[in-house]
CSV table of C-alpha atoms in Angstrom, one decimal:
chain,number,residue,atom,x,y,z
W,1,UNK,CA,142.1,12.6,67.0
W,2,UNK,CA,142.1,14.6,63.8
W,3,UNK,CA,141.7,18.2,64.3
W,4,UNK,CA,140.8,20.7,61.8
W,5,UNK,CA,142.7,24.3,61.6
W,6,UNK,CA,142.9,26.2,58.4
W,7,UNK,CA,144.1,29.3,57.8
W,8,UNK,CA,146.7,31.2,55.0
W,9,UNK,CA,149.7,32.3,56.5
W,10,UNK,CA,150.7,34.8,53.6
W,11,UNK,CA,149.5,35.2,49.6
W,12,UNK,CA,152.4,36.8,47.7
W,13,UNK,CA,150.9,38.3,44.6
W,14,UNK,CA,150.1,40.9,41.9
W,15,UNK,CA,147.1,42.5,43.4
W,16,UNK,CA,144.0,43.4,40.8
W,17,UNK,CA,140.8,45.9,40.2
W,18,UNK,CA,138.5,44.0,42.6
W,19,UNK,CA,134.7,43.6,40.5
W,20,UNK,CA,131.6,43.8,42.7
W,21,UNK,CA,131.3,40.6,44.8
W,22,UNK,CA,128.1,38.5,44.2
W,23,UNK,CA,124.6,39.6,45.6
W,24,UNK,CA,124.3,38.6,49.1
W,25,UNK,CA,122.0,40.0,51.5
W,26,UNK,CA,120.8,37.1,54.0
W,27,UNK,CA,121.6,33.1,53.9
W,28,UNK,CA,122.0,30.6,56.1
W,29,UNK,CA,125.2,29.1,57.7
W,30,UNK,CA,125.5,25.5,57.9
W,31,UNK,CA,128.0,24.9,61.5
W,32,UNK,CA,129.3,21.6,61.1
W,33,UNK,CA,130.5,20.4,64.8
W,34,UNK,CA,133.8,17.9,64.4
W,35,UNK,CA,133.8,14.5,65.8
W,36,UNK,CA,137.0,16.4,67.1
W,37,UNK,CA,134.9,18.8,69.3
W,38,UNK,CA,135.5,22.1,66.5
W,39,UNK,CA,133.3,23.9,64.7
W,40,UNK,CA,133.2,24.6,60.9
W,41,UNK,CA,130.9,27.6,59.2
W,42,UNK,CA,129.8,26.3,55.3
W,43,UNK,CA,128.2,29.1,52.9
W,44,UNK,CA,126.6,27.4,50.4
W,45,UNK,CA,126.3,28.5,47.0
W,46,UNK,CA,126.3,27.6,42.9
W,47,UNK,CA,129.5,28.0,42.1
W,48,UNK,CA,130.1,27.7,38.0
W,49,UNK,CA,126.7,26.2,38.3
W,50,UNK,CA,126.9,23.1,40.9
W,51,UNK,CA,126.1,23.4,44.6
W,52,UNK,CA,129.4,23.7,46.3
W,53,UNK,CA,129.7,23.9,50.5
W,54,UNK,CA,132.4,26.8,51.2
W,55,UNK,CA,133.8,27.4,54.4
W,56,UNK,CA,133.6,30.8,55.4
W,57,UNK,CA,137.0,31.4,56.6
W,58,UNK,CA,138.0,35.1,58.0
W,59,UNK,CA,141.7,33.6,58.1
W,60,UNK,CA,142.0,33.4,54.5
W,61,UNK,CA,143.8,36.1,52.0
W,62,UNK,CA,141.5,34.4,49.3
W,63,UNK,CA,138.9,32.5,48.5
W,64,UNK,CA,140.2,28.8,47.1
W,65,UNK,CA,138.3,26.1,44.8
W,66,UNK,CA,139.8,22.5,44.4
W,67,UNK,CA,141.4,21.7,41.8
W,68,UNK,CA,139.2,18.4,40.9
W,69,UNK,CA,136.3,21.0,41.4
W,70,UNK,CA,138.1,23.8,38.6
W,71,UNK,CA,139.1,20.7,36.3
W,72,UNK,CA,136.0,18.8,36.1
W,73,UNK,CA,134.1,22.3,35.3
W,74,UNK,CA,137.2,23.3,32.7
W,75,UNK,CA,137.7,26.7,34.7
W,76,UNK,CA,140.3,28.3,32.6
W,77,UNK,CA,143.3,29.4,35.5
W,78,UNK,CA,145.6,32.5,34.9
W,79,UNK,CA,148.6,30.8,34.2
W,80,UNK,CA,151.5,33.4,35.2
W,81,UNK,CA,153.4,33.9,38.1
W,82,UNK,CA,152.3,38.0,37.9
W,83,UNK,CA,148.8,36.6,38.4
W,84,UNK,CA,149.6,33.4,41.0
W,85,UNK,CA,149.9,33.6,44.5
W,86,UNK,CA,152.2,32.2,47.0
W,87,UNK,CA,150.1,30.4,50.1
W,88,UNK,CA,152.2,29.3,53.3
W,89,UNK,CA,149.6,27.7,55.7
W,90,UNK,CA,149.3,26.9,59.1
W,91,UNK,CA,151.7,24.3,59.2
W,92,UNK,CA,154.1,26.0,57.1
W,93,UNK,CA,153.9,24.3,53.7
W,94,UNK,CA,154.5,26.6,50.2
W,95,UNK,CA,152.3,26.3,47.7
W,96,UNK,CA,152.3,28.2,44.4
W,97,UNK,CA,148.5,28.6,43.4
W,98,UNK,CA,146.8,29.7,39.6
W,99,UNK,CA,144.5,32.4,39.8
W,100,UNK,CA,140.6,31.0,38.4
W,101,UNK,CA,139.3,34.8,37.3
W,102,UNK,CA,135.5,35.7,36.8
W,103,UNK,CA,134.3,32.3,38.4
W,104,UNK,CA,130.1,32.2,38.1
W,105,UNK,CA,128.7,32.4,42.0
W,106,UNK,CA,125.2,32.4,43.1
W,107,UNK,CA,124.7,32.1,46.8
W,108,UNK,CA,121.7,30.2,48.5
W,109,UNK,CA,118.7,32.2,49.2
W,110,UNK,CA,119.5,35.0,46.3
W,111,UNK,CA,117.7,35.3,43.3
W,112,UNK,CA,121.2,36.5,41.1
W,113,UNK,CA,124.9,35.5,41.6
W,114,UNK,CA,127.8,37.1,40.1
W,115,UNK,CA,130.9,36.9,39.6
W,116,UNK,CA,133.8,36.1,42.1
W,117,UNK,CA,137.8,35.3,41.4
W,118,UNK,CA,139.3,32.4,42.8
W,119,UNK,CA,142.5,30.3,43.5
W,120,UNK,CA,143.4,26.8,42.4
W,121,UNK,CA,144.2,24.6,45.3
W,122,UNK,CA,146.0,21.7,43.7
W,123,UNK,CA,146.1,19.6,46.8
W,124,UNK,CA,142.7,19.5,48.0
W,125,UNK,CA,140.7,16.6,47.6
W,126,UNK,CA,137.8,17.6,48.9
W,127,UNK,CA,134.6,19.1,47.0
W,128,UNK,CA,134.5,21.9,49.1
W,129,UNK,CA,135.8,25.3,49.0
W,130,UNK,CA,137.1,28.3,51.0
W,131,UNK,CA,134.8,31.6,50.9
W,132,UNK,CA,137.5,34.5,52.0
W,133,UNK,CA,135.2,37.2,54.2
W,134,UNK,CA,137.3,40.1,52.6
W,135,UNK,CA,136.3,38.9,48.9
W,136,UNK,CA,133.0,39.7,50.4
W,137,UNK,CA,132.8,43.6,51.3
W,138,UNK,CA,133.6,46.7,49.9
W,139,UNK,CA,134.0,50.2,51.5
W,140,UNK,CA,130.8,51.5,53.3
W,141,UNK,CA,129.5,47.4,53.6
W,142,UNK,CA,129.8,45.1,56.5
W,143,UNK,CA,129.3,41.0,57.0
W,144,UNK,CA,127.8,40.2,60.0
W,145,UNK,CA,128.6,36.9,61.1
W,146,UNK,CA,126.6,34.6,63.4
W,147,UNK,CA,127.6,31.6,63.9
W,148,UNK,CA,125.5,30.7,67.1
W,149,UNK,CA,122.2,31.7,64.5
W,150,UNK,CA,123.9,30.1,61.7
W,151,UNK,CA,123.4,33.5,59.4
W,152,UNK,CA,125.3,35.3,57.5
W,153,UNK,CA,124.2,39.1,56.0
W,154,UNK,CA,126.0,41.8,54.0
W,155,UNK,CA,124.8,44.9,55.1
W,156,UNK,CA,125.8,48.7,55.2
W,157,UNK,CA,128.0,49.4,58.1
W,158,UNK,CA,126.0,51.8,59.9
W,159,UNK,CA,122.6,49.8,59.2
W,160,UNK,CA,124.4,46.6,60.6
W,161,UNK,CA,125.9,48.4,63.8
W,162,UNK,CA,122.3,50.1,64.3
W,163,UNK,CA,120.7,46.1,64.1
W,164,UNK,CA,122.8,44.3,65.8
W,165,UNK,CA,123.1,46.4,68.6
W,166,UNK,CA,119.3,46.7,69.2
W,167,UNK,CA,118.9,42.5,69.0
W,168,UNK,CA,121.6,41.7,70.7
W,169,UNK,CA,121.6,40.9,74.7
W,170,UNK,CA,125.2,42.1,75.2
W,171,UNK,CA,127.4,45.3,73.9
W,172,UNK,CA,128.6,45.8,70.9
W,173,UNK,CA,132.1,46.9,71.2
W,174,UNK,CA,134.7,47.8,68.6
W,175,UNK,CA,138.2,45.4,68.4
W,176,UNK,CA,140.8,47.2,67.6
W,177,UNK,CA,142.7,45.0,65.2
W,178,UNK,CA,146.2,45.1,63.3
W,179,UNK,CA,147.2,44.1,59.6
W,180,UNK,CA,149.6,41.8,58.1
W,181,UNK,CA,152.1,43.1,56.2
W,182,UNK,CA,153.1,40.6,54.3
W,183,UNK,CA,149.7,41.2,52.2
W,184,UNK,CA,150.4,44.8,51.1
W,185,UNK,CA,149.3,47.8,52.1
W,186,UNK,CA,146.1,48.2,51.6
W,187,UNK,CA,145.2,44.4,52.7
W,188,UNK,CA,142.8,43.6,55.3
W,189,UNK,CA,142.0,39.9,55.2
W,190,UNK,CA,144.0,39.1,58.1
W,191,UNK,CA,142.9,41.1,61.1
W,192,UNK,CA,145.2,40.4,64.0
W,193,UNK,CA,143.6,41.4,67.4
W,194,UNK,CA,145.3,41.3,71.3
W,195,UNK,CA,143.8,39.2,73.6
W,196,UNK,CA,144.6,37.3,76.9
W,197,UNK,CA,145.5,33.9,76.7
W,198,UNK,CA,146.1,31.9,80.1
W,199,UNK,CA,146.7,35.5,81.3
W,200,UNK,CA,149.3,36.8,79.1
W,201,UNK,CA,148.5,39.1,76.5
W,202,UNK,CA,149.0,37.4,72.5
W,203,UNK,CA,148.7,38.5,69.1
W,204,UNK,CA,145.7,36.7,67.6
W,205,UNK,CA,144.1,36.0,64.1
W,206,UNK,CA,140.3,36.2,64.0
W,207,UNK,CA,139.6,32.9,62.1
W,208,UNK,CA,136.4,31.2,61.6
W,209,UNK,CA,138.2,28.7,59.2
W,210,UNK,CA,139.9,27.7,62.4
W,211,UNK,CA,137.6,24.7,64.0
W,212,UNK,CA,139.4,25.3,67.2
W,213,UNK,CA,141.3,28.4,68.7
W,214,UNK,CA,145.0,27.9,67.9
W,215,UNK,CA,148.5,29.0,69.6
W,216,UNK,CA,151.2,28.8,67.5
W,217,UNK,CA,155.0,28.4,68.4
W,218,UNK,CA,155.9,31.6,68.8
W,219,UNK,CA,152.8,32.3,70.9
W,220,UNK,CA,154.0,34.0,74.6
W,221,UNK,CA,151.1,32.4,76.9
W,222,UNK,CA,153.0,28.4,76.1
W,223,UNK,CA,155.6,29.6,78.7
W,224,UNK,CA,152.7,29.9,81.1
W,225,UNK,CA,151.4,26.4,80.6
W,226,UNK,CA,154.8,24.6,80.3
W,227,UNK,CA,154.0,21.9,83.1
W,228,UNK,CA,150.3,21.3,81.3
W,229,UNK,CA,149.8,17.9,79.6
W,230,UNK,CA,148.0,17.7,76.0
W,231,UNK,CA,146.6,15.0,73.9
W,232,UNK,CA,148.5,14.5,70.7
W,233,UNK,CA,146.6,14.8,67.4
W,234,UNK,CA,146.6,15.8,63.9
W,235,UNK,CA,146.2,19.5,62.0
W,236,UNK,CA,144.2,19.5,59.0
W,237,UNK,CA,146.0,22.7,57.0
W,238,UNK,CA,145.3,24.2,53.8
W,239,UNK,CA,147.9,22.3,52.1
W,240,UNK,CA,149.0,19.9,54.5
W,241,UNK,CA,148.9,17.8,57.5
W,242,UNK,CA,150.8,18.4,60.9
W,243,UNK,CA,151.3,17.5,64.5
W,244,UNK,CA,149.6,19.6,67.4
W,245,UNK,CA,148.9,19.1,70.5
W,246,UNK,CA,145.2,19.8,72.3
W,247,UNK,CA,145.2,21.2,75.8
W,248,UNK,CA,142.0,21.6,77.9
W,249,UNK,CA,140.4,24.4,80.1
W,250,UNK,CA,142.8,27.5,79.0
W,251,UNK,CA,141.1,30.7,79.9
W,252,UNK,CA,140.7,33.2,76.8
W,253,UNK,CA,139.5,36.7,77.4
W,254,UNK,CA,138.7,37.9,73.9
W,255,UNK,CA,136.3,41.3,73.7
W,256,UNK,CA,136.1,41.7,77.5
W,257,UNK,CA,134.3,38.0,77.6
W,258,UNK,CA,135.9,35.3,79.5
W,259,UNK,CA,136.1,31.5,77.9
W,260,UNK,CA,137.3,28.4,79.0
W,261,UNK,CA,138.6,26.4,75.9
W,262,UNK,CA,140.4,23.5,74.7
W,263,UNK,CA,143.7,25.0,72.5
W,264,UNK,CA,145.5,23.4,69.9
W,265,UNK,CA,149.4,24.2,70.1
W,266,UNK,CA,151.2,23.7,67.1
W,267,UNK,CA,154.9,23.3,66.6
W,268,UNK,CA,155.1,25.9,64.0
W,269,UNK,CA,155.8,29.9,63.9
W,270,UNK,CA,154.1,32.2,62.4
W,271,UNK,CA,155.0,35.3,60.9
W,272,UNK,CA,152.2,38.0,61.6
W,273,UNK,CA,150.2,36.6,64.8
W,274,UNK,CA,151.0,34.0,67.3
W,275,UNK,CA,147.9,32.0,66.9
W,276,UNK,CA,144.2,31.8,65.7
W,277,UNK,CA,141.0,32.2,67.7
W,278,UNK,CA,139.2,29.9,66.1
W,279,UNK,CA,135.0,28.9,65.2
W,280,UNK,CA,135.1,27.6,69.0
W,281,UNK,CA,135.3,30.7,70.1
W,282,UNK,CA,133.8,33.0,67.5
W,283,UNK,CA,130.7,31.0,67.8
W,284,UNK,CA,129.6,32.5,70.8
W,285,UNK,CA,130.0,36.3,69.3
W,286,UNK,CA,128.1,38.1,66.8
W,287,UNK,CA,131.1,39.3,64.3
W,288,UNK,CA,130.5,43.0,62.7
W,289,UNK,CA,133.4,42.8,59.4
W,290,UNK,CA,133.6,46.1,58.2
W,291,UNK,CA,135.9,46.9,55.2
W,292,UNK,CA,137.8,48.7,57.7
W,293,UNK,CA,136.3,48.1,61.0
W,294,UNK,CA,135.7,45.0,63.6
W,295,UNK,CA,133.4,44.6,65.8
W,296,UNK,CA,131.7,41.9,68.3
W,297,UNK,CA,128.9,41.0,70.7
W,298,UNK,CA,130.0,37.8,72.5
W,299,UNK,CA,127.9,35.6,75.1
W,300,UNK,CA,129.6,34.3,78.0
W,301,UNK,CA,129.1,30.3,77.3
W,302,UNK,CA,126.3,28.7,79.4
């Protein structure tokens, strides 16, 4: 059983002017489901001018391009530890990563791209990338996130509050969220929200890079489900590849909805949250990403 979870513990870098994103106004999601039983959200888009899938990952700090991707296009890479970033991922492996500035982007469905920047993942040997919702929005905008419509829109706030709330079947409530401070101070990528877990309250990362709803180490609900048996498997990370082990039916109450969920529980602390709640989850909620605001509309699963 091979599991995928991704998500960037911490970037440690010289933060720069961010340029206007790319246009983006309305394109399609492509949810993958895992022979595993997860769930992963692909934005596609030209990227320096070749179709690229990129995961849309609310768990990353930023968005990441491979490095056989960056070399076969001859992306030029700010090479300088002012301009590189530090990535620790879920299972805990460092990574020092260039920066690949000004990167040509033209998303599916959009008559003009931009420009976005970029890291360069070294180890990845996959073709596809990682789309960081926070590169995304600017102050006033919001993403709205459907995973169970497989959409994506950016949208002004108020215009996607006003929307959502008159198509959707259930409220639209505002999550009150926390940051991690190992970004910076004006970071918002990671937004760390409360929910209940098996009962007991936990600090979790909203992260649709996730394929399943993680609990880390440190997370306080394991003590509740001590005398539970789990299947061992593997955890797919940014960098790396761990040990986890899956456990069925744990009750999650995320934005006063109540799931029933396999978890993955990983071996590994982390610093800023105590787990992820992954695509599994987030798939049945309509996300609202402010620039500094969250919001969700979730469906009880049928």
């Amino acid at each position: 059983m091979r599991v995928a979870s991704i998500f960037v513990i911490a970037a440690i870098g010289t933060a720069c002017a961010h340029s206007p994103p790319p246009a983006l106004h309305s394109t399609r999601l492509v949810v993958v489901h895992t022979t595993s039983g997860g769930f992963r959200p692909f934005v596609r888009a030209k990227v320096a001018g070749e179709t690229v899938p990129l995961l849309l990952d609310t768990g990353a700090i930023h968005s990441l391009l491979p490095g056989s991707f960056a070399k076969r296009h001859n992306l030029p890479t700010r090479e300088s530890r002012a301009s590189d970033a530090q990535f620790v991922d879920a299972n805990g492996t460092v990574r020092w990563m260039p920066a690949l500035p000004n990167v040509p982007v033209q998303f599916e469905g959009e008559a003009s791209g931009g420009t976005l920047d970029f890291y360069l993942n070294p180890s990845d040997p996959t073709n596809e990338g990682i789309l960081a919702a926070q590169d995304l929005v600017r102050s006033g905008g919001a993403l709205v996130i459907d995973l169970g419509r497989e959409e994506l829109r950016y949208e002004p706030e108020d215009a996607a509050l006003t929307r959502v709330r008159a198509e959707s079947s259930v409220p639209l409530r505002e999550v009150d969220f926390q940051r991690c401070l190992l970004e910076g101070f004006f970071e918002r990528a990671h937004r760390i929200v409360s929910i209940r877990i098996n009962g007991v309250q936990a600090k979790m990362l909203i992260d649709t890079g996730a394929s399943r709803t993680v609990l880390a180490r440190n997370n306080p609900a394991l003590s509740s489900m001590m005398a539970v048996k789990g299947d061992r498997g593997q955890v797919l990370a940014l960098t790396s590849t761990g040990q986890g082990l899956l456990v069925q039916d744990v009750p999650i109450v995320f934005s006063e909805t109540s799931f029933v969920m396999p978890v993955l529980v990983q071996p590994v602390s982390q610093p800023c949250f105590e787990g992820a709640l992954g695509a599994d989850v987030l798939r049945q909620c309509i996300i609202v990403w402010g620039s500094k605001s969250l919001w969700a509309a979730c469906r009880p699963p049928t």
